[in-house]
N, CA, C and O atoms as a GROMACS GRO file, in nm:
protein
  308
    1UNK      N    1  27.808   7.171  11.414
    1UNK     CA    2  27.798   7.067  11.514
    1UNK      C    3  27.717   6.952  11.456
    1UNK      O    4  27.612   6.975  11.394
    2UNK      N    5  27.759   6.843  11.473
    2UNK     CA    6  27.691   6.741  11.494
    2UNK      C    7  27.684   6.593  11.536
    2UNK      O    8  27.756   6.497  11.507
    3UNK      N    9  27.555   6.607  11.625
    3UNK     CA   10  27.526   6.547  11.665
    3UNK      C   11  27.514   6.341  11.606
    3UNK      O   12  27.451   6.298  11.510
    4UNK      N   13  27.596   6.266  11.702
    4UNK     CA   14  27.632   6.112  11.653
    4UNK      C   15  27.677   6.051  11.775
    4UNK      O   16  27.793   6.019  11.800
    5UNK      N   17  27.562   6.036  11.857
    5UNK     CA   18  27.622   5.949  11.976
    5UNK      C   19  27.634   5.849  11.920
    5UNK      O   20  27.593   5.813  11.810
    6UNK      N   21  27.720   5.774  12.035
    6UNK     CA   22  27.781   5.609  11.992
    6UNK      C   23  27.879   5.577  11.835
    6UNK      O   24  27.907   5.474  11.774
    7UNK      N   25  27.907   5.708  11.816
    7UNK     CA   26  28.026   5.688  11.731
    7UNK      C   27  28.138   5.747  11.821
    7UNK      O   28  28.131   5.800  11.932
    8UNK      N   29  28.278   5.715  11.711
    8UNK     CA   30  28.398   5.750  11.766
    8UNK      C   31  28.450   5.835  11.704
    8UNK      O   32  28.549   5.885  11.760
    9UNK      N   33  28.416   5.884  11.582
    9UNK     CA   34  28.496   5.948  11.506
    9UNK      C   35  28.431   6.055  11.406
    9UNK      O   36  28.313   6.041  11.376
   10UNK      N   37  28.492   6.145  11.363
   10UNK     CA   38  28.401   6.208  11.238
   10UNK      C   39  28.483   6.332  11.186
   10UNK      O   40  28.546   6.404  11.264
   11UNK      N   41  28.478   6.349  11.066
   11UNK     CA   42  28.571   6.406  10.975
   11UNK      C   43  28.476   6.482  10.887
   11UNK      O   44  28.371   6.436  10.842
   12UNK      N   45  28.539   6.646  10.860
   12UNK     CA   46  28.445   6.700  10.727
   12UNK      C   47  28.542   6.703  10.637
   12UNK      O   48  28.664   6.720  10.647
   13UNK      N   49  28.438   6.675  10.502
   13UNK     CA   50  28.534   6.655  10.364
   13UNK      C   51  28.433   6.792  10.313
   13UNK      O   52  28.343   6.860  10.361
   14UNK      N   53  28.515   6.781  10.176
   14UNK     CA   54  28.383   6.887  10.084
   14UNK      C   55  28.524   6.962  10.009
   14UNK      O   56  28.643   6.941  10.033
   15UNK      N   57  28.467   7.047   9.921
   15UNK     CA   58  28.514   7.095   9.803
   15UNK      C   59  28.635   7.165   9.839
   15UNK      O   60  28.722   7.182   9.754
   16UNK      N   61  28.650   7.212   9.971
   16UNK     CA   62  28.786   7.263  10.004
   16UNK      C   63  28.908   7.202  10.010
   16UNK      O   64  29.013   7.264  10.023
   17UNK      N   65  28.900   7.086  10.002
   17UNK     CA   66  28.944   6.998  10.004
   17UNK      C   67  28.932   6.890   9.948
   17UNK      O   68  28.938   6.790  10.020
   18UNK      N   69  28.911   6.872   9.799
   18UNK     CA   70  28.899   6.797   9.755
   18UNK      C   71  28.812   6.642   9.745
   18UNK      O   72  28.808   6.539   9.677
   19UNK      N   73  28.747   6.704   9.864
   19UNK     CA   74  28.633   6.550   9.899
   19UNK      C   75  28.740   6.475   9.960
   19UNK      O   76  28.701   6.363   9.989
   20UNK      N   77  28.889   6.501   9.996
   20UNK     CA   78  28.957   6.357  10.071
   20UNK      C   79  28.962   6.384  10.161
   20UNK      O   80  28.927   6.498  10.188
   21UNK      N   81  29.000   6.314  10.244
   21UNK     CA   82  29.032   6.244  10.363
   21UNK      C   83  29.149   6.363  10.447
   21UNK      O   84  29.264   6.374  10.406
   22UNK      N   85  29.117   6.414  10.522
   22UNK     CA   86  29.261   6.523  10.534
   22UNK      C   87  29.227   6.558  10.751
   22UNK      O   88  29.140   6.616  10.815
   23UNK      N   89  29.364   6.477  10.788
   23UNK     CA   90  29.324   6.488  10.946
   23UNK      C   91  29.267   6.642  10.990
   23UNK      O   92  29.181   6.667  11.075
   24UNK      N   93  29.350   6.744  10.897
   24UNK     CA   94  29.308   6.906  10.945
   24UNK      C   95  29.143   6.898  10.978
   24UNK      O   96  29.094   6.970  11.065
   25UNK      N   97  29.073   6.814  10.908
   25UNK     CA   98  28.950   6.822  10.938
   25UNK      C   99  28.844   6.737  11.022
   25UNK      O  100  28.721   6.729  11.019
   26UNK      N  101  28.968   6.664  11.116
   26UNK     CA  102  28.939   6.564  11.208
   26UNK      C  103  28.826   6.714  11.312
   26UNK      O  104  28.842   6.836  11.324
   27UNK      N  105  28.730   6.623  11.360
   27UNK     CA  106  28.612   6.652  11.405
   27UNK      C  107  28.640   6.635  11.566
   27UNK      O  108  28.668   6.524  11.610
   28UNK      N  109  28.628   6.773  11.670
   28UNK     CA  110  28.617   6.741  11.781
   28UNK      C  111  28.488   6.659  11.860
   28UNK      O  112  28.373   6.680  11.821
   29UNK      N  113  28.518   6.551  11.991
   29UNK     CA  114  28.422   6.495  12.025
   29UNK      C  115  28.423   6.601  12.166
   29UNK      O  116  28.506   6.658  12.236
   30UNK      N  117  28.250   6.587  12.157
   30UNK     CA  118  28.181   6.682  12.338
   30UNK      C  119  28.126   6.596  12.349
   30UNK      O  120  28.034   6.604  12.268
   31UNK      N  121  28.117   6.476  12.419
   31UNK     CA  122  27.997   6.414  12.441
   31UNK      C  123  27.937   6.312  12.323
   31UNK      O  124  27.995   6.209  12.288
   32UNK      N  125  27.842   6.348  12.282
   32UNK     CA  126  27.761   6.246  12.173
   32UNK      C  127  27.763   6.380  12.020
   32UNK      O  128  27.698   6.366  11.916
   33UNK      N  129  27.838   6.478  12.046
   33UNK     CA  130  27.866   6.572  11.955
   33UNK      C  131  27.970   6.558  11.906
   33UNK      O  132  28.054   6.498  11.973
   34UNK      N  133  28.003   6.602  11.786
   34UNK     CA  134  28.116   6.649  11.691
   34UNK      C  135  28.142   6.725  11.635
   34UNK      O  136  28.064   6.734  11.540
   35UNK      N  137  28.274   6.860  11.636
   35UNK     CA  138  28.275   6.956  11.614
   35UNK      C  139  28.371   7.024  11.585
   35UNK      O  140  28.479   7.030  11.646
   36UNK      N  141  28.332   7.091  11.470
   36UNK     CA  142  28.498   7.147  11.418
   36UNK      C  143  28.453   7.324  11.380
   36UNK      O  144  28.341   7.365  11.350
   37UNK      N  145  28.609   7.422  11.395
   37UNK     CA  146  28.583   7.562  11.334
   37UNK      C  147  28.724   7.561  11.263
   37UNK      O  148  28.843   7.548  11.290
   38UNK      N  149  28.624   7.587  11.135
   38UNK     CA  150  28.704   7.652  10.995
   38UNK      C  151  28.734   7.773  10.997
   38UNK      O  152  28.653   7.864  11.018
   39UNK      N  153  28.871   7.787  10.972
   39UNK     CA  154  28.916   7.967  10.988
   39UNK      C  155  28.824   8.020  10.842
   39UNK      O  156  28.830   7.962  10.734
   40UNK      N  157  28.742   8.138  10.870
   40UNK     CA  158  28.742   8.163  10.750
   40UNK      C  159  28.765   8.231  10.652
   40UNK      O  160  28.693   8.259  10.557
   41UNK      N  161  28.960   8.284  10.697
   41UNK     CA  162  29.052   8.376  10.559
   41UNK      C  163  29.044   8.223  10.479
   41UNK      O  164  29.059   8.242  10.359
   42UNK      N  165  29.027   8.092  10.508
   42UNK     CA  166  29.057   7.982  10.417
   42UNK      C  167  28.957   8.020  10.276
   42UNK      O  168  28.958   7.940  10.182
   43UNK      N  169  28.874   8.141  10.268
   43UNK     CA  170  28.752   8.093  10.149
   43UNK      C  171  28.795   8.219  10.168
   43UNK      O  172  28.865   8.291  10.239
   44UNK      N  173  28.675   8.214  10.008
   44UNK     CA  174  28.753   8.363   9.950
   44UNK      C  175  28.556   8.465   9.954
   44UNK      O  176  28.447   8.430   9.910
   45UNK      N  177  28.577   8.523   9.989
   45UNK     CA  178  28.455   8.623  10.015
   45UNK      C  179  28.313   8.615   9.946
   45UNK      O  180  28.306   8.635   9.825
   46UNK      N  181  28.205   8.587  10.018
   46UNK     CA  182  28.102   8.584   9.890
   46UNK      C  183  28.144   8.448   9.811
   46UNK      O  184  28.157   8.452   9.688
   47UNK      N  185  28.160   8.358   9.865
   47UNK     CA  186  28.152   8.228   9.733
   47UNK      C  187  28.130   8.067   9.859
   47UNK      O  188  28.150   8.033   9.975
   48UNK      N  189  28.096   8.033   9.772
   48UNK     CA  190  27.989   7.873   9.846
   48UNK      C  191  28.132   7.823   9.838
   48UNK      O  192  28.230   7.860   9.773
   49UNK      N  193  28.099   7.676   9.972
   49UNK     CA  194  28.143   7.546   9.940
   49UNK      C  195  28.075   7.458   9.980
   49UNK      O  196  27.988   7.486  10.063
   50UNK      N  197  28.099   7.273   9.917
   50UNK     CA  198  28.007   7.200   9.972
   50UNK      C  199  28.024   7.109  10.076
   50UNK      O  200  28.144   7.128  10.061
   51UNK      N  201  28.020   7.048  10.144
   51UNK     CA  202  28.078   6.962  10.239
   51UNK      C  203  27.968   6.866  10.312
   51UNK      O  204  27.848   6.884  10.328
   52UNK      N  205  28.048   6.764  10.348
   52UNK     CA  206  28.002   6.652  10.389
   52UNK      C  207  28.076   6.613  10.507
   52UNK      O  208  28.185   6.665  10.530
   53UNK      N  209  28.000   6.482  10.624
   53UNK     CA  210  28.033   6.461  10.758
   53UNK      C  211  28.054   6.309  10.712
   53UNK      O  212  27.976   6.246  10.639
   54UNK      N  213  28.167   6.265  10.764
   54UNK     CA  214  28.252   6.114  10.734
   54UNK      C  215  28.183   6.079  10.900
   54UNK      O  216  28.201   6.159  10.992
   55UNK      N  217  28.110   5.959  10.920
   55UNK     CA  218  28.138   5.939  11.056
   55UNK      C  219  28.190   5.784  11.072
   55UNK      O  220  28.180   5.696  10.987
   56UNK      N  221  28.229   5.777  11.159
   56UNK     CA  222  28.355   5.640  11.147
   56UNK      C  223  28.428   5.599  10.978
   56UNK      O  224  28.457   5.485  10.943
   57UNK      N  225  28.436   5.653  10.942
   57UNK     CA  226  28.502   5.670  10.822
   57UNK      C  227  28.406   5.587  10.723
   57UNK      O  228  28.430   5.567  10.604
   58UNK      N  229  28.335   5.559  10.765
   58UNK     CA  230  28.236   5.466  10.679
   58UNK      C  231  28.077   5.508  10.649
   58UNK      O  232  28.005   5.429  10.587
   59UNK      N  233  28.033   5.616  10.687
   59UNK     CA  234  27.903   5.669  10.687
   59UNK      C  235  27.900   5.819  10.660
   59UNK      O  236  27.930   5.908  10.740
   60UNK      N  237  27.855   5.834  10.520
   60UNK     CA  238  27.878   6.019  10.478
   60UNK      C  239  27.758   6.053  10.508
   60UNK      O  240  27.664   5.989  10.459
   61UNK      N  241  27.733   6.167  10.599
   61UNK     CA  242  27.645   6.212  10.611
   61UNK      C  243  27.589   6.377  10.552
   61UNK      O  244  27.655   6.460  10.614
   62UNK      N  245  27.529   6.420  10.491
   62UNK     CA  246  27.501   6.575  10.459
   62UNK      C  247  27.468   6.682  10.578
   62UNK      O  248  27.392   6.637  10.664
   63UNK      N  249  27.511   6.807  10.596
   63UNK     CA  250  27.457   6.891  10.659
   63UNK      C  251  27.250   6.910  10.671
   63UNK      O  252  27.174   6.982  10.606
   64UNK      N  253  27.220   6.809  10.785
   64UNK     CA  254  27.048   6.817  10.790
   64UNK      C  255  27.023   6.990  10.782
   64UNK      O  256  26.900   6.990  10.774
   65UNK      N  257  27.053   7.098  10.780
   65UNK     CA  258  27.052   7.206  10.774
   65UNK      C  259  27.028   7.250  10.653
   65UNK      O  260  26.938   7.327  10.619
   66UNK      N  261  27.133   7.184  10.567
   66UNK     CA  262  27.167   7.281  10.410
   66UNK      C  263  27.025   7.314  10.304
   66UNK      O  264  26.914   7.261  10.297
   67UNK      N  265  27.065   7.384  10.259
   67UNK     CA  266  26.973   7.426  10.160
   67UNK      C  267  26.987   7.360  10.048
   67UNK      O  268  26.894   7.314   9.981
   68UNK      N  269  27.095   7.353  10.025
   68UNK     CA  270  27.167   7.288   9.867
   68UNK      C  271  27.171   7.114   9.900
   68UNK      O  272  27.207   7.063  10.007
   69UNK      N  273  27.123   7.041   9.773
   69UNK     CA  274  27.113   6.947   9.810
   69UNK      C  275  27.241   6.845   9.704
   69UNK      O  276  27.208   6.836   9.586
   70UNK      N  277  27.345   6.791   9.734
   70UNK     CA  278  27.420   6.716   9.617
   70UNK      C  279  27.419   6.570   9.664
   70UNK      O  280  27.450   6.512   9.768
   71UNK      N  281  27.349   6.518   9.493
   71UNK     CA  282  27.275   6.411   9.486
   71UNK      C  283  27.368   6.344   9.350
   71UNK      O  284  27.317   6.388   9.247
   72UNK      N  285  27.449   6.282   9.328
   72UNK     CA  286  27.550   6.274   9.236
   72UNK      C  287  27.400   6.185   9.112
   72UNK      O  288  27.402   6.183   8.989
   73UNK      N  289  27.294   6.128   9.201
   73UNK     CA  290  27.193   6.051   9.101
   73UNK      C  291  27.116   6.134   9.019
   73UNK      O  292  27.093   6.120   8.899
   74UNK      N  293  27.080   6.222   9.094
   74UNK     CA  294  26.991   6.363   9.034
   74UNK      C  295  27.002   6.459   9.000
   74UNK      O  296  26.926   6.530   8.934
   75UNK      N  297  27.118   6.480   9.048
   75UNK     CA  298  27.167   6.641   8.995
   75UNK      C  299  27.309   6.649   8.919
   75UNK      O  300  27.413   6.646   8.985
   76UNK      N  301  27.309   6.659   8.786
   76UNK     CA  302  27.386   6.657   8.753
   76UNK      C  303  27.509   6.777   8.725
   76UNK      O  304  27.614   6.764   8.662
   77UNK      N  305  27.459   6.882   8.787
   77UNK     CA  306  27.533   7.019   8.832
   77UNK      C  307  27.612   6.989   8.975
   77UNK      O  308  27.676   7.078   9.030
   0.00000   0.00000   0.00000
């Protein structure tokens, strides 16, 4: 979930998908929330992915949660 009042829109990208743009991952709106469920036979057992929150198609935001941090400036892994 997350939270983005006063937007309209929001999309998750990330490694399952190639970082693009893909409606399957158009983001439901509740309110000032956004929210999507990933089946998960899509990943394969025991293994990471990374992902990111598109909001109005113009603002990437990271999971405030994650542990893992990808910083394309700093981390070069």
């Amino acid at each position: 979930m997350l939270a983005a009042p006063d937007k309209s829109d929001a999309l998750l990208i990330g490694s399952f998908n190639n970082w693009e743009f893909d409606t399957n991952y158009q983001m439901n709106k509740d309110g000032g929330y956004f929210w999507i469920t990933v089946p998960a036979n899509q990943f394969a057992a025991n293994t990471s992915f990374q992902y990111q929150y598109i909001v109005d198609y113009s603002i990437t935001i990271a999971d405030p949660y994650s542990t893992l941090i990808l910083d394309q400036q700093n981390d070069r892994f």
